[in-house]
mmCIF file of C-alpha atoms in Angstrom:
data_model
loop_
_atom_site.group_PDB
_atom_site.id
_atom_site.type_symbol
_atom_site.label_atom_id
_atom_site.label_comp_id
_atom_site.label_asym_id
_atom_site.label_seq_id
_atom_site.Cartn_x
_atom_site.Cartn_y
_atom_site.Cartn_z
ATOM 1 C CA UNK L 1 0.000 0.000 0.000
ATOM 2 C CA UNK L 2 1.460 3.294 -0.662
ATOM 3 C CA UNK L 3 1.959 6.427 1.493
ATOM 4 C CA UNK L 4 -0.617 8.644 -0.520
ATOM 5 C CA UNK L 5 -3.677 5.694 -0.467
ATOM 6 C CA UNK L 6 -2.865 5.327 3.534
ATOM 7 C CA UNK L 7 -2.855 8.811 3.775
ATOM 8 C CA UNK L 8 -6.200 9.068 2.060
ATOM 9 C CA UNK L 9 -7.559 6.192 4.101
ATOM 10 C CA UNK L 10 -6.589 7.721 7.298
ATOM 11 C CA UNK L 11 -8.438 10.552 6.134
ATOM 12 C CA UNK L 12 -11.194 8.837 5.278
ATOM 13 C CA UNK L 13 -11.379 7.122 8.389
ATOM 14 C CA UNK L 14 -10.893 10.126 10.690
ATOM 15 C CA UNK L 15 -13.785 11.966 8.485
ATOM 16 C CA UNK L 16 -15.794 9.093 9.649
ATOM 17 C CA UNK L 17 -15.025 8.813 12.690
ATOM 18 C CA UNK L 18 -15.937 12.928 13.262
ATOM 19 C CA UNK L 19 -19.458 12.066 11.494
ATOM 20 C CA UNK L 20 -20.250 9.264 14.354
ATOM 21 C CA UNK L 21 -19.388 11.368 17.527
ATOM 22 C CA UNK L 22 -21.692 14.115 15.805
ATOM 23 C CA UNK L 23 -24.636 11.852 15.312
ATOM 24 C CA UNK L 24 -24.020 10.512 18.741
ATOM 25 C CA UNK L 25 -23.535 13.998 20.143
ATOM 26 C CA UNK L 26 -26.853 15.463 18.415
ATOM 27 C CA UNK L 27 -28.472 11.908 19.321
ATOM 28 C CA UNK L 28 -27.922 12.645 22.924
ATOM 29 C CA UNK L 29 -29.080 16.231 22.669
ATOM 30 C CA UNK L 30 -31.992 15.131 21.128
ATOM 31 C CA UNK L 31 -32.734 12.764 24.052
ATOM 32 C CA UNK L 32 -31.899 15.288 27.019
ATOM 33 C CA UNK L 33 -33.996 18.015 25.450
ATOM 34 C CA UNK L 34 -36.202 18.193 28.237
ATOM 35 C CA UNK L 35 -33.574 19.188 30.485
ATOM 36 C CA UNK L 36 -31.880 21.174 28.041
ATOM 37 C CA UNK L 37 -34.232 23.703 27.036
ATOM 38 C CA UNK L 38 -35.316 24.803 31.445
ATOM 39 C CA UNK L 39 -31.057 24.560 31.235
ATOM 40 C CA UNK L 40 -30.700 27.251 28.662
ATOM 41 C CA UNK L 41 -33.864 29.462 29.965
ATOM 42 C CA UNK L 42 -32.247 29.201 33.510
ATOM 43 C CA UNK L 43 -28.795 30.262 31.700
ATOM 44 C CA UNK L 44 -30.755 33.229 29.872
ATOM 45 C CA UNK L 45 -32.858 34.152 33.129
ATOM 46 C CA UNK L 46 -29.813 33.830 35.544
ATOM 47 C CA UNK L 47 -27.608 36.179 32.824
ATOM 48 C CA UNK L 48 -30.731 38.835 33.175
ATOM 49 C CA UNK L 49 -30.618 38.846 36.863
ATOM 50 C CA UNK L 50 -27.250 39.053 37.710
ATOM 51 C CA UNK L 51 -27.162 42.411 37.406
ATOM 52 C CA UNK L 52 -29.883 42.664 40.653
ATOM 53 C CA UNK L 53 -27.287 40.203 42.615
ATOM 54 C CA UNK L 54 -24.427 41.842 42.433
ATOM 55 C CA UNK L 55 -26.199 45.167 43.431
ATOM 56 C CA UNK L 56 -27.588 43.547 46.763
ATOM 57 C CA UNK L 57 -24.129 41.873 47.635
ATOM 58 C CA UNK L 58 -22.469 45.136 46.782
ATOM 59 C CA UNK L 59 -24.968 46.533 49.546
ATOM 60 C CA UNK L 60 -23.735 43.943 52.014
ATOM 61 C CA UNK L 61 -26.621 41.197 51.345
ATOM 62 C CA UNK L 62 -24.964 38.104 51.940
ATOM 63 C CA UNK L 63 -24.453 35.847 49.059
ATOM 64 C CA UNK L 64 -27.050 33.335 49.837
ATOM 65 C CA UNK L 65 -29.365 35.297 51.119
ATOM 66 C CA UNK L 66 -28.858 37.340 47.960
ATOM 67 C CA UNK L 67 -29.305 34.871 45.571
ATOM 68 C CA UNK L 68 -32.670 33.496 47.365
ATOM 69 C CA UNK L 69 -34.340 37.126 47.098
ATOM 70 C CA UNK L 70 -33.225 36.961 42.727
ATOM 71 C CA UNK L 71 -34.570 33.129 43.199
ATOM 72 C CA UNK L 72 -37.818 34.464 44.734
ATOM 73 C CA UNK L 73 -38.322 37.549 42.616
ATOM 74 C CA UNK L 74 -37.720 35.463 39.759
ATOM 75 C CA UNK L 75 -40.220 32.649 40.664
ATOM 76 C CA UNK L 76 -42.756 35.135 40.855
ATOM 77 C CA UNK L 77 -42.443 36.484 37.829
ATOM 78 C CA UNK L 78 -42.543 33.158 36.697
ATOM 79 C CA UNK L 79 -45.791 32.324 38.713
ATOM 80 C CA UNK L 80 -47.622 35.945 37.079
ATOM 81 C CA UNK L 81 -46.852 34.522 33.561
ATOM 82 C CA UNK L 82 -47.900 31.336 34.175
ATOM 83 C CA UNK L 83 -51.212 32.456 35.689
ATOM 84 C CA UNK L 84 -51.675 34.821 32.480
ATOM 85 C CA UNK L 85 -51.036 31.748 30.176
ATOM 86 C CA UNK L 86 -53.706 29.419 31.904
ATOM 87 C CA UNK L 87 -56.320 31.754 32.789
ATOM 88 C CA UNK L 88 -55.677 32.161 28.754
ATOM 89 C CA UNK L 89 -55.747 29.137 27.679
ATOM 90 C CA UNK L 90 -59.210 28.596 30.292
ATOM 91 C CA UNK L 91 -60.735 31.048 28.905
ATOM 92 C CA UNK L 92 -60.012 30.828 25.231
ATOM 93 C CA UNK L 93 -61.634 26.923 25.801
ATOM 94 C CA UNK L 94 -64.741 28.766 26.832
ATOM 95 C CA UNK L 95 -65.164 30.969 24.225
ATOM 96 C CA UNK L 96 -63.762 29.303 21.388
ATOM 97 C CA UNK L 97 -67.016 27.825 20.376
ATOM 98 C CA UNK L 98 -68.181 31.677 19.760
ATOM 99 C CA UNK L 99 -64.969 32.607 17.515
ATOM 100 C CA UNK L 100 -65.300 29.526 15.415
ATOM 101 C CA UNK L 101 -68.791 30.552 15.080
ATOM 102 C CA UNK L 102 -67.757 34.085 14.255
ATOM 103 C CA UNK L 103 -65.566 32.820 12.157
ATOM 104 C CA UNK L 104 -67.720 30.992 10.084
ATOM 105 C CA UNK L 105 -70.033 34.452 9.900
ATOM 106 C CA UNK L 106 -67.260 35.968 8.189
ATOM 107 C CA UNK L 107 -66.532 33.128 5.899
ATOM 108 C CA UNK L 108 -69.883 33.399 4.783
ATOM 109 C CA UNK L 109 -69.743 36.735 3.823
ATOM 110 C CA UNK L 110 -66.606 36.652 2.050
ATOM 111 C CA UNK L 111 -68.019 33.420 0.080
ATOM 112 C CA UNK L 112 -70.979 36.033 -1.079
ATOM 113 C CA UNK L 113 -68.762 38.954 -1.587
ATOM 114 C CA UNK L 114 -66.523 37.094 -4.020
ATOM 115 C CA UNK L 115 -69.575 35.063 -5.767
ATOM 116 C CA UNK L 116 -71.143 38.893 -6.642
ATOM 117 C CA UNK L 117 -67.955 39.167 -8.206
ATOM 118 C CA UNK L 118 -67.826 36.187 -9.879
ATOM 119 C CA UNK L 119 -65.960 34.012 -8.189
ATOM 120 C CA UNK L 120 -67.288 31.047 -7.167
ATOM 121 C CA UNK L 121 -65.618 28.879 -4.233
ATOM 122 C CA UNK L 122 -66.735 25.412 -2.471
ATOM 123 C CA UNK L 123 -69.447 26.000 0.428
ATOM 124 C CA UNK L 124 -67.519 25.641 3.835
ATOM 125 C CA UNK L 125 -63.775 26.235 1.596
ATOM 126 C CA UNK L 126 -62.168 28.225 4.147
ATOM 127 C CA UNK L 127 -63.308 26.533 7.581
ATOM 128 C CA UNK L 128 -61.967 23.442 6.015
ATOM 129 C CA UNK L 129 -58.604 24.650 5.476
ATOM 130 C CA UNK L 130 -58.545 26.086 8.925
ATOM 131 C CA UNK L 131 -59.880 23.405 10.546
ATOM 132 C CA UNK L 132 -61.662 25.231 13.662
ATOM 133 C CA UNK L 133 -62.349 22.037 16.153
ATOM 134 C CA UNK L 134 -59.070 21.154 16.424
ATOM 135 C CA UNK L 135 -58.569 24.162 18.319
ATOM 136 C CA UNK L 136 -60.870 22.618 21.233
ATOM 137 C CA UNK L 137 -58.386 19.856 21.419
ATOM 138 C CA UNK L 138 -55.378 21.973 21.484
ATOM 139 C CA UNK L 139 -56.737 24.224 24.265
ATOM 140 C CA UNK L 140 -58.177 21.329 25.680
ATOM 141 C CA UNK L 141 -55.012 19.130 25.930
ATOM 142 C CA UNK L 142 -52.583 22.543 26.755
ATOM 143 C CA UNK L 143 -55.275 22.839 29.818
ATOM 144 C CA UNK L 144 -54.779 19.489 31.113
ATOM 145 C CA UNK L 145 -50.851 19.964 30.937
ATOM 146 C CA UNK L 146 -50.561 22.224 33.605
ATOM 147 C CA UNK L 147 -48.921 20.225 36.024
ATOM 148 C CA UNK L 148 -45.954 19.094 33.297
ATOM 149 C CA UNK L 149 -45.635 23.361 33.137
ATOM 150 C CA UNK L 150 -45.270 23.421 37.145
ATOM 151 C CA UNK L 151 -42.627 20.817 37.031
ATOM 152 C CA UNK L 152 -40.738 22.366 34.156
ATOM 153 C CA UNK L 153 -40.553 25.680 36.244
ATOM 154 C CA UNK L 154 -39.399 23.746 39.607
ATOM 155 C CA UNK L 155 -36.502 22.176 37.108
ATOM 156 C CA UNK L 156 -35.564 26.005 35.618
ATOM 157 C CA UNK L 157 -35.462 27.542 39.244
ATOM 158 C CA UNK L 158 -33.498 24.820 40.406
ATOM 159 C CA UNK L 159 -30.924 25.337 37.327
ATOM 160 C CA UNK L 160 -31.186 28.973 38.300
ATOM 161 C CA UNK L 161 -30.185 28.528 41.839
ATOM 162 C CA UNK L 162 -26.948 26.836 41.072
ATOM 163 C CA UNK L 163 -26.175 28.869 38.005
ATOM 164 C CA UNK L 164 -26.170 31.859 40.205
ATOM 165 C CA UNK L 165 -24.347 30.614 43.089
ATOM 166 C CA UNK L 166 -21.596 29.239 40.611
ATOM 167 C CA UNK L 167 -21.931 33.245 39.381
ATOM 168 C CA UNK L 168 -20.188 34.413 41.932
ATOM 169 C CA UNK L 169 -17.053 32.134 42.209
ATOM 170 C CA UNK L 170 -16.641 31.284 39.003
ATOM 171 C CA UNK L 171 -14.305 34.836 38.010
ATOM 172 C CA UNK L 172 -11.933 33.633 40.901
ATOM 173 C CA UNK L 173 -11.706 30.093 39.270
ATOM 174 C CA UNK L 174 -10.922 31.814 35.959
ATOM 175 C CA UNK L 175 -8.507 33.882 37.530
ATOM 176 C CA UNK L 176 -6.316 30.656 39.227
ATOM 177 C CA UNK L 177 -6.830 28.523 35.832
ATOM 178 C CA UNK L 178 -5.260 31.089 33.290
ATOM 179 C CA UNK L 179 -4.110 33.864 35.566
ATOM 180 C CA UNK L 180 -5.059 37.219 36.827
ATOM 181 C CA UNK L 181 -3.153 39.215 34.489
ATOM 182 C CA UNK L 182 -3.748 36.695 31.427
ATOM 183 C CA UNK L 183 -5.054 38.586 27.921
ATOM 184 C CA UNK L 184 -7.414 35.812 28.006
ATOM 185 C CA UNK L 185 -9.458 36.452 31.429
ATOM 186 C CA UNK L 186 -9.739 40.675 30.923
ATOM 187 C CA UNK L 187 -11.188 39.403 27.343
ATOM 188 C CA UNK L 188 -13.622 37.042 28.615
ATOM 189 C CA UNK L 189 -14.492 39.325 31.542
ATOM 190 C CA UNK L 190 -15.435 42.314 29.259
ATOM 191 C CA UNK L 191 -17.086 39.943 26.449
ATOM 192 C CA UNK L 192 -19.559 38.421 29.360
ATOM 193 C CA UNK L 193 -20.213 41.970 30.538
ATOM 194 C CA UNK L 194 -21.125 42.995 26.822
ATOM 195 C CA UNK L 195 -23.032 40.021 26.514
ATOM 196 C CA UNK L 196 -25.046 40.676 29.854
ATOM 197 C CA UNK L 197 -25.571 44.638 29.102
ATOM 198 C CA UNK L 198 -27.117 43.757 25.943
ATOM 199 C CA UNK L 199 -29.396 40.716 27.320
ATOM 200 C CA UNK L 200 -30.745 43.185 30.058
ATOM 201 C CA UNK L 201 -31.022 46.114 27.642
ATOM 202 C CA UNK L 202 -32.918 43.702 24.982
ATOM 203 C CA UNK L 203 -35.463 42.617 28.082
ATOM 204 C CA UNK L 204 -36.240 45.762 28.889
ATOM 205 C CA UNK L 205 -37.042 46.901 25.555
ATOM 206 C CA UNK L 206 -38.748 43.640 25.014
ATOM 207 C CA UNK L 207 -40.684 44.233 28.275
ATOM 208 C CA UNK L 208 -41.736 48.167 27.137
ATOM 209 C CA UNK L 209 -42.953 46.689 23.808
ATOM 210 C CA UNK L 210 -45.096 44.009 25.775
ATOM 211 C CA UNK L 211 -46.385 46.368 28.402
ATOM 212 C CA UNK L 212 -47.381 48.366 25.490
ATOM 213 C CA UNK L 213 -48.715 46.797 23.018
ATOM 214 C CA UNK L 214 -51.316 44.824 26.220
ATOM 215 C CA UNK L 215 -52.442 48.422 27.601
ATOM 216 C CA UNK L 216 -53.058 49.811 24.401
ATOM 217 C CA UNK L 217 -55.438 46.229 23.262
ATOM 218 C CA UNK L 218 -56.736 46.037 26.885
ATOM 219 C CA UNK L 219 -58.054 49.885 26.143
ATOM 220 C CA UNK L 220 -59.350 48.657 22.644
ATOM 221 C CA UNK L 221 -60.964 46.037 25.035
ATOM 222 C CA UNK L 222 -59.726 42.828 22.651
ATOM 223 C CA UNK L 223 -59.746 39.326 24.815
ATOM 224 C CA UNK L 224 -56.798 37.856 26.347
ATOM 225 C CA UNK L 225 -55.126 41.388 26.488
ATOM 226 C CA UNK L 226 -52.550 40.428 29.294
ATOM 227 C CA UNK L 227 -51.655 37.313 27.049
ATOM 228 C CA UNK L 228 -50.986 39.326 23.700
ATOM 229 C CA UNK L 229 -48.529 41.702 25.691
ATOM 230 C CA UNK L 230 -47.105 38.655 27.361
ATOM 231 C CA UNK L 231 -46.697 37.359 24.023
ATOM 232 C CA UNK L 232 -45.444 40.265 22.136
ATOM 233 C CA UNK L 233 -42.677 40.541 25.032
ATOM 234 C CA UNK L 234 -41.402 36.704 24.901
ATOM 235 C CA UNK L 235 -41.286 36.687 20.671
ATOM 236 C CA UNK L 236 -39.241 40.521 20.663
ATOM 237 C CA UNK L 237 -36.085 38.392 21.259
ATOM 238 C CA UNK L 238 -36.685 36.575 18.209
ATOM 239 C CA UNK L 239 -35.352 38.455 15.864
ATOM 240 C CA UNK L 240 -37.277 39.916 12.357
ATOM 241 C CA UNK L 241 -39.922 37.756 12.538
ATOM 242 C CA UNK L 242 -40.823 37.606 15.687
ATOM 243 C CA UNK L 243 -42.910 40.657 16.528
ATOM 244 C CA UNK L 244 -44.755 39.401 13.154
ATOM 245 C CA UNK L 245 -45.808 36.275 14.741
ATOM 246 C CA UNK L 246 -46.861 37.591 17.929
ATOM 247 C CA UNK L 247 -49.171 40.407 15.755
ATOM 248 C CA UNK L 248 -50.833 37.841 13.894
ATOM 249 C CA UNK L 249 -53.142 36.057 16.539
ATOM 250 C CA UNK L 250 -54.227 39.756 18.524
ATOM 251 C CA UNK L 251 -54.973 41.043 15.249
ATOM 252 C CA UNK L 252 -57.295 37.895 14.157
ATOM 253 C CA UNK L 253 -58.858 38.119 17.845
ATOM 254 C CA UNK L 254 -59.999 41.628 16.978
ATOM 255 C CA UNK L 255 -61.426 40.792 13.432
ATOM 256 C CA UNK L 256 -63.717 38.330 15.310
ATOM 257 C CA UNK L 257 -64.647 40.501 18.111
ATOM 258 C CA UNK L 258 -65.421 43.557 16.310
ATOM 259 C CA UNK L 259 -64.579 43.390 12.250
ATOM 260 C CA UNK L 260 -62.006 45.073 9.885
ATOM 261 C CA UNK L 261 -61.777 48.135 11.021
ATOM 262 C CA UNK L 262 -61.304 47.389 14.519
ATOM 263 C CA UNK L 263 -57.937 44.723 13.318
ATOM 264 C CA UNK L 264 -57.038 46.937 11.313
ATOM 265 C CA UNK L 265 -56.415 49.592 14.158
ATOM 266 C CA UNK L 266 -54.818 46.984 16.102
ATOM 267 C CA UNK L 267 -52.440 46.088 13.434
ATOM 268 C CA UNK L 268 -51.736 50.085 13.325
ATOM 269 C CA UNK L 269 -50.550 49.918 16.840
ATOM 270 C CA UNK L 270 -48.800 46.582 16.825
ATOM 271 C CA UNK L 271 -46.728 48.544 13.679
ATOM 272 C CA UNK L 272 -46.339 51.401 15.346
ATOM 273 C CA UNK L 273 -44.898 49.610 19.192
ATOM 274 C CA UNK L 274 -42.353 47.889 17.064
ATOM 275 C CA UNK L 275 -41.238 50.322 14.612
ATOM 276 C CA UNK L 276 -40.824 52.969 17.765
ATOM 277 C CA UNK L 277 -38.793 50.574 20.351
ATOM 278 C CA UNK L 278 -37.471 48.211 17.474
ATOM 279 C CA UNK L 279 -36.206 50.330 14.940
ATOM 280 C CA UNK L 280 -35.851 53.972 17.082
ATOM 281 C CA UNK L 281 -35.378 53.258 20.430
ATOM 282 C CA UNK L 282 -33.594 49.787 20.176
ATOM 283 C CA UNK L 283 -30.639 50.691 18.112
ATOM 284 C CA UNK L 284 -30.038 54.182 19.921
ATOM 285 C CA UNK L 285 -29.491 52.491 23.204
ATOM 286 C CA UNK L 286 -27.778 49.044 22.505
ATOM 287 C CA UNK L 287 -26.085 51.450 20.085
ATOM 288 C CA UNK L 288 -24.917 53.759 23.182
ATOM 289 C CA UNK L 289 -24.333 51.079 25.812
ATOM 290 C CA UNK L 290 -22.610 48.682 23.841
#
């Protein structure tokens, strides 16, 4: 065998070997995905609040007791969205019968509007595509799962507990591993504070834009206000098209309860909450602190 085939063999085999510890690697990630996703929410959550713990140590809180007031806080902000998502998702059971109704209403009319024009569509086209009852099964079964959602948020604060404990030693193991006066630890130290400035800034823009776009619908008096700011906060971190997605189901809510005019007016303000703190007030201040 010559050197160039064994080379290529070896190269080959190595290539191969790479392939099978990434298929086991995503295999395993696959399985432990209900761990990891409460792992990287804790991770995200505990980045957010360590600003608020190292402002009550700095005050001389001590570090446990510090960490179990950000636990606490934390868990009750945890509890409030929780209880906006299943009073939601209770009440959405009980009135979905009326919206698929509704819904049907409109369908109707549109079917007539676009037969005077001379188009002629199927009876019942659109409520077929949509598929209304199966939205009594999803709110149904998302009802039942409540407890799974109480467990899931036990798991996160218990990740957040230790994440935020390990906070607070962990730049004194860096320092002993690689030095005090290595290039490496001032780099990671100011890259982790960039990273947290811009995770806190992002939440709090996130949080104006929900708090916003829920007290201007609860004023329009739309259903499930609380939830559409709640949602409009939690998609803002998804970038582009995420303040889409979370426009789409407050502005079909309105169309039911009221008509077109009505969603459109919503739609106005859902534009007009993201184009202000997205694409004004977003860039000037990530722009400034970072």
């Amino acid at each position: 065998m010559s050197v160039a085939r064994a080379l290529r063999l070896s190269r080959v085999a190595r290539g191969a070997l790479l392939a099978a510890c990434a298929v086991i690697v995503l295999a395993g990630l696959r399985a432990a995905s209900s761990m990891l996703a409460p792992f990287l929410l804790a991770a995200f959550i505990a980045a957010v609040s360590l600003p608020a713990l190292e402002w009550l140590r700095r005050k001389g809180t001590r570090t446990g007791l510090a960490v179990l007031v950000v636990v606490l806080l934390n868990a009750g902000l945890l509890a409030f969205a929780g209880w906006i998502v299943v009073e939601s998702i209770v009440e959405l059971r009980l009135q979905l019968p009326m919206y698929i109704d509704r819904t049907r209403a409109l369908e109707a009319d549109a079917l007539r509007r676009l037969a005077a024009n001379g188009l002629h569509l199927g009876e019942g086209y659109f409520a077929t595509l949509g598929q209304p009852e199966r939205l009594l099964e999803i709110a149904g079964s998302a009802a039942r799962n409540v407890t799974s959602f109480l467990s899931l948020g036990l798991l996160l604060l218990l990740y957040l507990v230790f994440m935020l404990l390990e906070s607070v030693q962990l730049p004194d193991k860096w320092r002993v591993v690689f030095g005090a006066n290595s290039r490496g630890t001032a780099g990671a130290e100011r890259a982790l504070r960039q990273v947290q400035r811009y995770l806190v800034l992002k939440t709090l823009i996130s949080l104006a834009t929900g708090v916003s776009i829920g007290v201007f619908l609860f004023l329009l008096d739309i259903d499930f206000a609380l939830f559409w700011g709640f949602l409009a906060f939690v998609l803002n971190f998804v970038p582009n098209i995420g303040s889409v997605i979370a426009a789409i189901p407050g502005i079909v809510i309105a169309l039911l309860q009221y008509g077109p005019e009505r969603a459109a007016l919503v739609a106005a303000i859902y534009v007009a909450t993201n184009f202000t703190l997205g694409n004004v007030l977003d860039p000037i201040l990530v722009g400034r602190q970072l």
